[in-house]
PDB file of C-alpha atoms in Angstrom:
ATOM      1  CA  MET A   1     -10.852 -11.361   9.424  1.00 84.00           C
ATOM      2  CA  THR A   2      -7.458 -11.279  10.973  1.00 96.00           C
ATOM      3  CA  PRO A   3      -7.553  -8.728  13.817  1.00 98.00           C
ATOM      4  CA  PHE A   4      -6.314  -5.223  12.835  1.00 98.00           C
ATOM      5  CA  GLY A   5      -3.577  -5.224  15.273  1.00 98.00           C
ATOM      6  CA  THR A   6      -1.990  -8.381  13.784  1.00 98.00           C
ATOM      7  CA  ARG A   7      -2.395  -6.905  10.147  1.00 98.00           C
ATOM      8  CA  LEU A   8      -1.060  -3.434  11.250  1.00 98.00           C
ATOM      9  CA  ARG A   9       2.082  -5.153  12.813  1.00 98.00           C
ATOM     10  CA  GLU A  10       2.739  -7.062   9.654  1.00 98.00           C
ATOM     11  CA  ALA A  11       2.244  -3.937   7.502  1.00 97.00           C
ATOM     12  CA  MET A  12       4.572  -1.828   9.729  1.00 96.00           C
ATOM     13  CA  ASP A  13       7.232  -4.500   9.627  1.00 95.00           C
ATOM     14  CA  THR A  14       7.205  -5.127   5.997  1.00 95.00           C
ATOM     15  CA  ARG A  15       6.375  -1.603   4.646  1.00 95.00           C
ATOM     16  CA  GLY A  16       7.674   0.658   7.283  1.00 93.00           C
ATOM     17  CA  PRO A  17       5.859   2.325  10.221  1.00 93.00           C
ATOM     18  CA  LEU A  18       4.483   5.316   8.307  1.00 95.00           C
ATOM     19  CA  CYS A  19       0.869   6.589   7.986  1.00 97.00           C
ATOM     20  CA  VAL A  20       0.189   9.117   5.250  1.00 97.00           C
ATOM     21  CA  GLY A  21      -2.737  11.426   5.684  1.00 97.00           C
ATOM     22  CA  ILE A  22      -5.126  12.137   2.838  1.00 98.00           C
ATOM     23  CA  ASP A  23      -6.185  15.633   3.570  1.00 96.00           C
ATOM     24  CA  PRO A  24      -7.499  17.450   0.448  1.00 97.00           C
ATOM     25  CA  HIS A  25      -8.263  20.838   1.901  1.00 95.00           C
ATOM     26  CA  ALA A  26      -8.610  23.765  -0.361  1.00 97.00           C
ATOM     27  CA  ALA A  27      -5.183  25.195  -0.018  1.00 96.00           C
ATOM     28  CA  LEU A  28      -3.434  21.970  -0.846  1.00 97.00           C
ATOM     29  CA  LEU A  29      -5.769  21.421  -3.875  1.00 98.00           C
ATOM     30  CA  ALA A  30      -4.752  24.810  -5.065  1.00 98.00           C
ATOM     31  CA  SER A  31      -0.943  24.104  -4.608  1.00 97.00           C
ATOM     32  CA  TRP A  32      -1.554  21.079  -6.844  1.00 98.00           C
ATOM     33  CA  GLY A  33      -2.970  23.225  -9.485  1.00 98.00           C
ATOM     34  CA  LEU A  34      -6.544  21.744  -8.834  1.00 98.00           C
ATOM     35  CA  ASN A  35      -9.675  23.407  -8.405  1.00 98.00           C
ATOM     36  CA  ASP A  36     -11.632  23.179  -5.069  1.00 98.00           C
ATOM     37  CA  ASP A  37     -14.443  20.999  -6.458  1.00 98.00           C
ATOM     38  CA  ILE A  38     -15.246  17.231  -6.967  1.00 98.00           C
ATOM     39  CA  ALA A  39     -12.897  16.902 -10.008  1.00 98.00           C
ATOM     40  CA  GLY A  40     -10.028  18.300  -8.016  1.00 98.00           C
ATOM     41  CA  LEU A  41     -10.974  16.077  -4.987  1.00 98.00           C
ATOM     42  CA  GLU A  42     -11.112  13.051  -7.065  1.00 98.00           C
ATOM     43  CA  LYS A  43      -7.831  13.732  -9.043  1.00 98.00           C
ATOM     44  CA  PHE A  44      -5.973  14.603  -5.764  1.00 98.00           C
ATOM     45  CA  SER A  45      -7.159  11.358  -4.016  1.00 98.00           C
ATOM     46  CA  ARG A  46      -6.652   9.234  -6.950  1.00 98.00           C
ATOM     47  CA  THR A  47      -3.095  10.455  -7.480  1.00 98.00           C
ATOM     48  CA  VAL A  48      -1.989   9.959  -3.715  1.00 98.00           C
ATOM     49  CA  VAL A  49      -3.518   6.435  -3.732  1.00 98.00           C
ATOM     50  CA  GLU A  50      -1.899   5.500  -6.987  1.00 98.00           C
ATOM     51  CA  ALA A  51       1.456   6.709  -6.101  1.00 98.00           C
ATOM     52  CA  LEU A  52       1.668   5.403  -2.557  1.00 98.00           C
ATOM     53  CA  ALA A  53      -0.843   2.539  -1.857  1.00 97.00           C
ATOM     54  CA  ASP A  54       1.474  -0.210  -2.907  1.00 96.00           C
ATOM     55  CA  SER A  55       4.166   0.938  -0.576  1.00 96.00           C
ATOM     56  CA  VAL A  56       2.997   2.750   2.617  1.00 97.00           C
ATOM     57  CA  ALA A  57       1.488   0.833   5.591  1.00 97.00           C
ATOM     58  CA  VAL A  58      -1.341   2.992   6.395  1.00 98.00           C
ATOM     59  CA  PHE A  59      -3.421   5.787   4.853  1.00 98.00           C
ATOM     60  CA  LYS A  60      -5.453   8.235   7.014  1.00 98.00           C
ATOM     61  CA  PRO A  61      -8.232  10.058   5.012  1.00 98.00           C
ATOM     62  CA  GLN A  62      -9.555  12.952   6.864  1.00 98.00           C
ATOM     63  CA  ALA A  63     -13.382  12.450   6.335  1.00 98.00           C
ATOM     64  CA  ALA A  64     -14.302  16.218   6.759  1.00 98.00           C
ATOM     65  CA  PHE A  65     -12.452  17.085   3.741  1.00 98.00           C
ATOM     66  CA  PHE A  66     -14.642  14.778   1.547  1.00 98.00           C
ATOM     67  CA  GLU A  67     -17.859  15.309   3.534  1.00 98.00           C
ATOM     68  CA  ARG A  68     -17.885  19.148   2.643  1.00 98.00           C
ATOM     69  CA  PHE A  69     -18.721  18.199  -0.971  1.00 98.00           C
ATOM     70  CA  GLY A  70     -21.742  16.354   0.183  1.00 98.00           C
ATOM     71  CA  SER A  71     -22.966  13.120  -1.423  1.00 98.00           C
ATOM     72  CA  ARG A  72     -20.500  13.449  -4.368  1.00 98.00           C
ATOM     73  CA  GLY A  73     -17.505  13.841  -1.949  1.00 98.00           C
ATOM     74  CA  ILE A  74     -18.610  10.772   0.190  1.00 98.00           C
ATOM     75  CA  ALA A  75     -18.587   8.843  -3.044  1.00 98.00           C
ATOM     76  CA  VAL A  76     -14.971   9.933  -3.795  1.00 98.00           C
ATOM     77  CA  LEU A  77     -14.147   8.852  -0.226  1.00 98.00           C
ATOM     78  CA  GLU A  78     -15.762   5.461  -0.746  1.00 98.00           C
ATOM     79  CA  GLN A  79     -13.616   5.000  -3.871  1.00 98.00           C
ATOM     80  CA  THR A  80     -10.506   6.074  -2.200  1.00 98.00           C
ATOM     81  CA  VAL A  81     -10.890   3.655   0.766  1.00 98.00           C
ATOM     82  CA  ALA A  82     -11.695   0.839  -1.709  1.00 98.00           C
ATOM     83  CA  ASP A  83      -8.658   1.522  -3.995  1.00 98.00           C
ATOM     84  CA  ALA A  84      -6.224   1.909  -1.148  1.00 98.00           C
ATOM     85  CA  ARG A  85      -7.249  -1.401   0.581  1.00 98.00           C
ATOM     86  CA  ALA A  86      -7.302  -3.232  -2.838  1.00 97.00           C
ATOM     87  CA  ALA A  87      -3.634  -2.069  -3.231  1.00 97.00           C
ATOM     88  CA  GLY A  88      -2.693  -3.440   0.139  1.00 96.00           C
ATOM     89  CA  ALA A  89      -2.581  -0.302   2.364  1.00 98.00           C
ATOM     90  CA  LEU A  90      -4.563  -0.287   5.598  1.00 98.00           C
ATOM     91  CA  VAL A  91      -7.030   2.517   5.866  1.00 98.00           C
ATOM     92  CA  VAL A  92      -7.481   4.458   9.091  1.00 98.00           C
ATOM     93  CA  MET A  93     -10.671   6.685   8.749  1.00 98.00           C
ATOM     94  CA  ASP A  94     -10.139   9.908  10.560  1.00 98.00           C
ATOM     95  CA  ALA A  95     -13.549  10.781  11.591  1.00 98.00           C
ATOM     96  CA  LYS A  96     -13.154  11.284  15.318  1.00 98.00           C
ATOM     97  CA  ARG A  97     -16.903  10.051  15.958  1.00 98.00           C
ATOM     98  CA  GLY A  98     -18.228   9.986  19.479  1.00 97.00           C
ATOM     99  CA  ASP A  99     -21.803   9.583  20.704  1.00 98.00           C
ATOM    100  CA  ILE A 100     -23.890   7.482  22.829  1.00 98.00           C
ATOM    101  CA  GLY A 101     -26.143   4.361  22.206  1.00 98.00           C
ATOM    102  CA  SER A 102     -27.826   3.807  18.984  1.00 98.00           C
ATOM    103  CA  THR A 103     -26.153   6.778  17.485  1.00 98.00           C
ATOM    104  CA  MET A 104     -22.654   5.479  18.221  1.00 98.00           C
ATOM    105  CA  ALA A 105     -23.736   2.155  16.968  1.00 98.00           C
ATOM    106  CA  ALA A 106     -24.795   3.811  13.645  1.00 98.00           C
ATOM    107  CA  TYR A 107     -21.256   5.502  13.392  1.00 98.00           C
ATOM    108  CA  ALA A 108     -19.621   2.260  14.037  1.00 98.00           C
ATOM    109  CA  GLU A 109     -21.602   0.560  11.298  1.00 98.00           C
ATOM    110  CA  THR A 110     -20.748   3.170   8.860  1.00 98.00           C
ATOM    111  CA  PHE A 111     -16.984   2.714   9.144  1.00 98.00           C
ATOM    112  CA  LEU A 112     -16.521  -0.645  10.950  1.00 98.00           C
ATOM    113  CA  SER A 113     -19.250  -2.963   9.284  1.00 98.00           C
ATOM    114  CA  PRO A 114     -17.869  -5.000   6.371  1.00 97.00           C
ATOM    115  CA  SER A 115     -21.019  -4.434   4.509  1.00 97.00           C
ATOM    116  CA  SER A 116     -20.578  -0.665   4.376  1.00 98.00           C
ATOM    117  CA  PRO A 117     -19.128   1.009   1.418  1.00 97.00           C
ATOM    118  CA  LEU A 118     -17.012   2.963   3.788  1.00 98.00           C
ATOM    119  CA  PHE A 119     -15.559   0.001   5.759  1.00 98.00           C
ATOM    120  CA  SER A 120     -12.234   0.834   6.945  1.00 98.00           C
ATOM    121  CA  ASP A 121      -9.531  -1.021   8.814  1.00 98.00           C
ATOM    122  CA  ALA A 122      -9.869   1.354  11.729  1.00 98.00           C
ATOM    123  CA  LEU A 123     -11.685   4.442  12.931  1.00 98.00           C
ATOM    124  CA  THR A 124     -10.626   7.381  15.071  1.00 98.00           C
ATOM    125  CA  VAL A 125     -12.981   8.070  17.927  1.00 98.00           C
ATOM    126  CA  SER A 126     -13.405  10.454  20.698  1.00 98.00           C
ATOM    127  CA  PRO A 127     -14.109   9.077  24.170  1.00 98.00           C
ATOM    128  CA  TYR A 128     -15.159  12.317  25.823  1.00 96.00           C
ATOM    129  CA  LEU A 129     -18.732  11.375  26.548  1.00 97.00           C
ATOM    130  CA  GLY A 130     -17.221   8.660  28.610  1.00 97.00           C
ATOM    131  CA  TYR A 131     -15.026   5.683  27.520  1.00 98.00           C
ATOM    132  CA  GLY A 132     -18.075   3.401  27.900  1.00 98.00           C
ATOM    133  CA  SER A 133     -19.945   5.356  25.201  1.00 98.00           C
ATOM    134  CA  LEU A 134     -17.632   3.666  22.703  1.00 98.00           C
ATOM    135  CA  LYS A 135     -18.732   0.254  23.488  1.00 98.00           C
ATOM    136  CA  PRO A 136     -20.898  -0.279  20.288  1.00 98.00           C
ATOM    137  CA  ALA A 137     -17.748   0.636  18.387  1.00 98.00           C
ATOM    138  CA  VAL A 138     -15.373  -1.459  20.411  1.00 98.00           C
ATOM    139  CA  ASP A 139     -17.814  -4.356  19.933  1.00 98.00           C
ATOM    140  CA  LEU A 140     -18.221  -4.054  16.105  1.00 98.00           C
ATOM    141  CA  ALA A 141     -14.498  -3.651  15.734  1.00 98.00           C
ATOM    142  CA  ARG A 142     -13.754  -6.893  17.513  1.00 98.00           C
ATOM    143  CA  GLU A 143     -16.588  -8.681  15.442  1.00 98.00           C
ATOM    144  CA  SER A 144     -15.345  -7.418  12.071  1.00 98.00           C
ATOM    145  CA  GLY A 145     -11.417  -7.522  12.748  1.00 98.00           C
ATOM    146  CA  ALA A 146     -11.203  -3.683  12.590  1.00 98.00           C
ATOM    147  CA  GLY A 147      -9.590  -1.377  15.066  1.00 98.00           C
ATOM    148  CA  LEU A 148     -10.103   1.993  16.891  1.00 98.00           C
ATOM    149  CA  PHE A 149      -7.851   4.869  17.752  1.00 98.00           C
ATOM    150  CA  VAL A 150      -9.047   6.675  20.668  1.00 98.00           C
ATOM    151  CA  LEU A 151      -8.070  10.360  21.309  1.00 98.00           C
ATOM    152  CA  ALA A 152      -5.949  10.313  24.481  1.00 98.00           C
ATOM    153  CA  LEU A 153      -3.073  12.939  24.337  1.00 97.00           C
ATOM    154  CA  THR A 154      -3.595  15.081  21.297  1.00 95.00           C
ATOM    155  CA  SER A 155      -1.204  17.473  19.899  1.00 90.00           C
ATOM    156  CA  ASN A 156      -3.371  20.522  19.903  1.00 91.00           C
ATOM    157  CA  PRO A 157      -2.866  22.893  22.757  1.00 90.00           C
ATOM    158  CA  GLU A 158      -6.567  22.954  23.747  1.00 95.00           C
ATOM    159  CA  GLY A 159      -6.678  19.180  24.361  1.00 95.00           C
ATOM    160  CA  ALA A 160      -4.768  19.586  27.526  1.00 94.00           C
ATOM    161  CA  GLU A 161      -7.597  21.206  29.475  1.00 96.00           C
ATOM    162  CA  VAL A 162      -9.528  17.990  29.109  1.00 96.00           C
ATOM    163  CA  GLN A 163      -6.899  15.201  28.647  1.00 97.00           C
ATOM    164  CA  ARG A 164      -4.623  16.496  31.506  1.00 96.00           C
ATOM    165  CA  ALA A 165      -7.409  17.212  33.984  1.00 97.00           C
ATOM    166  CA  VAL A 166      -6.996  15.033  37.143  1.00 97.00           C
ATOM    167  CA  ARG A 167      -9.890  12.799  38.338  1.00 96.00           C
ATOM    168  CA  SER A 168     -10.738  12.377  42.063  1.00 95.00           C
ATOM    169  CA  ASP A 169      -8.540   9.304  42.188  1.00 95.00           C
ATOM    170  CA  GLY A 170      -5.493  11.229  41.041  1.00 95.00           C
ATOM    171  CA  ARG A 171      -5.252   9.959  37.594  1.00 96.00           C
ATOM    172  CA  SER A 172      -5.600  12.190  34.489  1.00 97.00           C
ATOM    173  CA  ILE A 173      -8.388  11.821  31.945  1.00 97.00           C
ATOM    174  CA  GLY A 174      -5.712  10.979  29.291  1.00 97.00           C
ATOM    175  CA  ALA A 175      -4.004   8.280  31.497  1.00 98.00           C
ATOM    176  CA  THR A 176      -7.491   6.811  32.151  1.00 98.00           C
ATOM    177  CA  MET A 177      -8.119   6.501  28.446  1.00 98.00           C
ATOM    178  CA  LEU A 178      -4.717   4.667  28.082  1.00 98.00           C
ATOM    179  CA  ALA A 179      -5.653   2.319  30.860  1.00 98.00           C
ATOM    180  CA  HIS A 180      -8.881   1.457  29.133  1.00 98.00           C
ATOM    181  CA  LEU A 181      -7.094   0.650  25.953  1.00 98.00           C
ATOM    182  CA  ALA A 182      -4.544  -1.549  27.843  1.00 98.00           C
ATOM    183  CA  ALA A 183      -7.467  -3.510  29.181  1.00 98.00           C
ATOM    184  CA  GLU A 184      -8.919  -4.021  25.784  1.00 98.00           C
ATOM    185  CA  ASN A 185      -5.605  -5.280  24.457  1.00 98.00           C
ATOM    186  CA  ALA A 186      -4.848  -7.626  27.292  1.00 98.00           C
ATOM    187  CA  GLY A 187      -3.391 -10.981  25.933  1.00 97.00           C
ATOM    188  CA  ALA A 188      -3.372  -9.819  22.259  1.00 98.00           C
ATOM    189  CA  SER A 189      -0.431 -10.943  20.230  1.00 97.00           C
ATOM    190  CA  PRO A 190       1.553  -9.603  18.449  1.00 97.00           C
ATOM    191  CA  MET A 191      -0.376  -6.282  19.141  1.00 98.00           C
ATOM    192  CA  GLY A 192      -3.896  -5.282  20.162  1.00 98.00           C
ATOM    193  CA  SER A 193      -6.351  -3.657  17.903  1.00 98.00           C
ATOM    194  CA  PHE A 194      -7.167  -0.715  20.156  1.00 98.00           C
ATOM    195  CA  GLY A 195      -4.944   2.223  19.892  1.00 98.00           C
ATOM    196  CA  ALA A 196      -4.510   5.738  21.178  1.00 98.00           C
ATOM    197  CA  VAL A 197      -3.922   8.989  19.416  1.00 98.00           C
ATOM    198  CA  VAL A 198      -0.745  10.435  21.083  1.00 97.00           C
ATOM    199  CA  GLY A 199       0.759  13.547  19.678  1.00 95.00           C
ATOM    200  CA  ALA A 200       4.502  13.401  18.670  1.00 94.00           C
ATOM    201  CA  THR A 201       4.992  17.109  19.515  1.00 92.00           C
ATOM    202  CA  LEU A 202       4.182  16.627  23.276  1.00 92.00           C
ATOM    203  CA  GLY A 203       7.804  16.104  24.499  1.00 92.00           C
ATOM    204  CA  ASP A 204       8.410  13.934  27.522  1.00 90.00           C
ATOM    205  CA  LEU A 205       5.541  11.712  28.233  1.00 94.00           C
ATOM    206  CA  SER A 206       7.325   9.379  30.717  1.00 92.00           C
ATOM    207  CA  SER A 207       4.569  10.298  33.372  1.00 93.00           C
ATOM    208  CA  PHE A 208       2.010   8.264  31.159  1.00 96.00           C
ATOM    209  CA  ASP A 209       2.000   4.577  30.685  1.00 97.00           C
ATOM    210  CA  LEU A 210       2.050   4.338  26.846  1.00 97.00           C
ATOM    211  CA  ASP A 211       2.684   0.573  26.957  1.00 96.00           C
ATOM    212  CA  ILE A 212      -1.011  -0.397  26.071  1.00 98.00           C
ATOM    213  CA  ASN A 213      -0.059  -3.447  24.027  1.00 98.00           C
ATOM    214  CA  GLY A 214      -1.623  -1.586  21.023  1.00 98.00           C
ATOM    215  CA  PRO A 215      -0.763   1.066  18.290  1.00 98.00           C
ATOM    216  CA  LEU A 216      -0.166   4.656  19.096  1.00 98.00           C
ATOM    217  CA  LEU A 217      -1.066   6.989  16.100  1.00 98.00           C
ATOM    218  CA  ALA A 218       1.278   9.836  16.380  1.00 96.00           C
ATOM    219  CA  PRO A 219       0.397  13.105  14.331  1.00 93.00           C
ATOM    220  CA  GLY A 220       2.880  15.811  14.292  1.00 87.00           C
ATOM    221  CA  ILE A 221       5.716  14.652  12.253  1.00 85.00           C
ATOM    222  CA  GLY A 222       6.694  17.200   9.602  1.00 74.00           C
ATOM    223  CA  ALA A 223       4.791  20.349   9.223  1.00 68.00           C
ATOM    224  CA  GLN A 224       3.793  20.476  12.863  1.00 74.00           C
ATOM    225  CA  GLY A 225       7.448  20.459  13.957  1.00 78.00           C
ATOM    226  CA  ALA A 226       8.273  17.034  15.218  1.00 85.00           C
ATOM    227  CA  THR A 227      10.823  14.758  13.636  1.00 91.00           C
ATOM    228  CA  ALA A 228      11.376  10.985  13.523  1.00 92.00           C
ATOM    229  CA  ALA A 229      14.424  11.372  15.676  1.00 92.00           C
ATOM    230  CA  ASP A 230      12.056  12.790  18.425  1.00 92.00           C
ATOM    231  CA  LEU A 231      10.075   9.700  18.678  1.00 94.00           C
ATOM    232  CA  PRO A 232      12.186   7.645  21.131  1.00 94.00           C
ATOM    233  CA  ALA A 233      12.306  10.432  23.673  1.00 93.00           C
ATOM    234  CA  VAL A 234       8.441  10.919  23.467  1.00 94.00           C
ATOM    235  CA  PHE A 235       7.394   7.299  23.334  1.00 95.00           C
ATOM    236  CA  GLY A 236      10.106   5.534  25.218  1.00 95.00           C
ATOM    237  CA  ALA A 237       9.803   1.841  25.354  1.00 93.00           C
ATOM    238  CA  ALA A 238       6.380   1.956  23.271  1.00 96.00           C
ATOM    239  CA  VAL A 239       8.241   3.473  20.263  1.00 96.00           C
ATOM    240  CA  ARG A 240       7.958   0.231  18.448  1.00 96.00           C
ATOM    241  CA  ASN A 241       4.165   0.390  18.245  1.00 97.00           C
ATOM    242  CA  VAL A 242       4.105   3.972  17.131  1.00 97.00           C
ATOM    243  CA  VAL A 243       2.536   4.814  13.830  1.00 97.00           C
ATOM    244  CA  PRO A 244       3.726   8.299  12.890  1.00 96.00           C
ATOM    245  CA  ASN A 245       1.279  10.197  10.689  1.00 95.00           C
ATOM    246  CA  VAL A 246       2.736  12.622   8.051  1.00 95.00           C
ATOM    247  CA  SER A 247       0.258  14.644   5.968  1.00 94.00           C
ATOM    248  CA  ARG A 248       1.513  17.993   4.571  1.00 93.00           C
ATOM    249  CA  GLY A 249       5.078  16.796   4.773  1.00 93.00           C
ATOM    250  CA  VAL A 250       4.382  14.249   1.976  1.00 96.00           C
ATOM    251  CA  LEU A 251       1.497  15.786   0.161  1.00 97.00           C
ATOM    252  CA  LYS A 252       3.264  19.155  -0.608  1.00 96.00           C
ATOM    253  CA  HIS A 253       5.357  17.207  -3.063  1.00 96.00           C
ATOM    254  CA  GLY A 254       2.236  16.391  -5.311  1.00 97.00           C
ATOM    255  CA  PRO A 255       0.980  16.190  -7.861  1.00 98.00           C
ATOM    256  CA  ASP A 256       4.266  14.493  -9.139  1.00 97.00           C
ATOM    257  CA  ALA A 257       3.882  10.809  -8.102  1.00 97.00           C
ATOM    258  CA  ALA A 258       7.664  10.252  -8.032  1.00 98.00           C
ATOM    259  CA  ALA A 259       8.124  13.147  -5.663  1.00 98.00           C
ATOM    260  CA  LEU A 260       5.336  11.795  -3.511  1.00 98.00           C
ATOM    261  CA  ARG A 261       6.871   8.297  -3.268  1.00 98.00           C
ATOM    262  CA  ALA A 262      10.385   9.700  -2.667  1.00 97.00           C
ATOM    263  CA  SER A 263       9.118  11.810   0.152  1.00 96.00           C
ATOM    264  CA  ALA A 264       7.115   8.952   1.809  1.00 96.00           C
ATOM    265  CA  GLN A 265      10.047   6.541   1.486  1.00 95.00           C
ATOM    266  CA  ALA A 266      12.297   9.166   3.181  1.00 94.00           C
ATOM    267  CA  PHE A 267      10.136   9.654   6.038  1.00 94.00           C
ATOM    268  CA  ALA A 268       9.596   5.820   6.425  1.00 94.00           C
ATOM    269  CA  ASP A 269      13.470   5.258   6.420  1.00 94.00           C
ATOM    270  CA  GLU A 270      14.012   8.007   8.918  1.00 94.00           C
ATOM    271  CA  ILE A 271      11.364   6.454  11.303  1.00 94.00           C
ATOM    272  CA  ARG A 272      12.804   2.844  10.985  1.00 93.00           C
ATOM    273  CA  THR A 273      16.339   4.254  11.768  1.00 94.00           C
ATOM    274  CA  ALA A 274      14.905   6.178  14.793  1.00 93.00           C
ATOM    275  CA  VAL A 275      12.856   3.188  16.140  1.00 92.00           C
ATOM    276  CA  ALA A 276      15.850   0.848  15.622  1.00 90.00           C
ATOM    277  CA  SER A 277      18.108   3.021  17.673  1.00 85.00           C
ATOM    278  CA  ALA A 278      15.789   3.347  20.550  1.00 73.00           C
TER     279      ALA A 278
END
């Protein structure tokens, strides 16, 4: 398969650099007039995919909101991934897996093996058992043409106590993760497949080298307070590789399909304009 970074660059250039989250939490289901059950989960997910999968570049389903329903929820997630990819959207599975050895390998096989019913174009992973613990996922992603998004500088306030901690060599943990990813992406063109999660709400990040030759998944646009216009100031020269994630800002307009499409298009246009002006 063509590497994820290449496919993502093409999707961003043709469909716009927007990732829409699929986050069917109970309050959102209720706001759509749906019950917090399998039928509501299925209706919600199908509506989002049918409305947007032929136009947005990336979907990011949050696995936890499906897993909470057990095996039937997982079945809905499998169908959601398959339908989204069949319509041409890329799928980043937001599962934030992180472990060691055979367990990490099993997580990788779940989401990054083409034979798995949950095979996704990319997976979010946590490196805080040491970056080297991710090796099974890195290796399988390379083999299958998939990608990873590694938690580096997240938007939650608690993240700073780990990610901004300074090592004995004077470099922060977050900067170390970015350096590892730059090494993974060395020589890749037009863009590597190993990205970082970097919050759009973090303000000036000029002290970090975000030029990892890979994508930067940026939560925080919309409900969390960041705007498309903030992106150049936060990401600097790396802004062209930013994939802003919007969840509630789009999903609150459901279940009306036309309103979902209009909202997603508005965000995509705002992001295009901000990136072009950088």
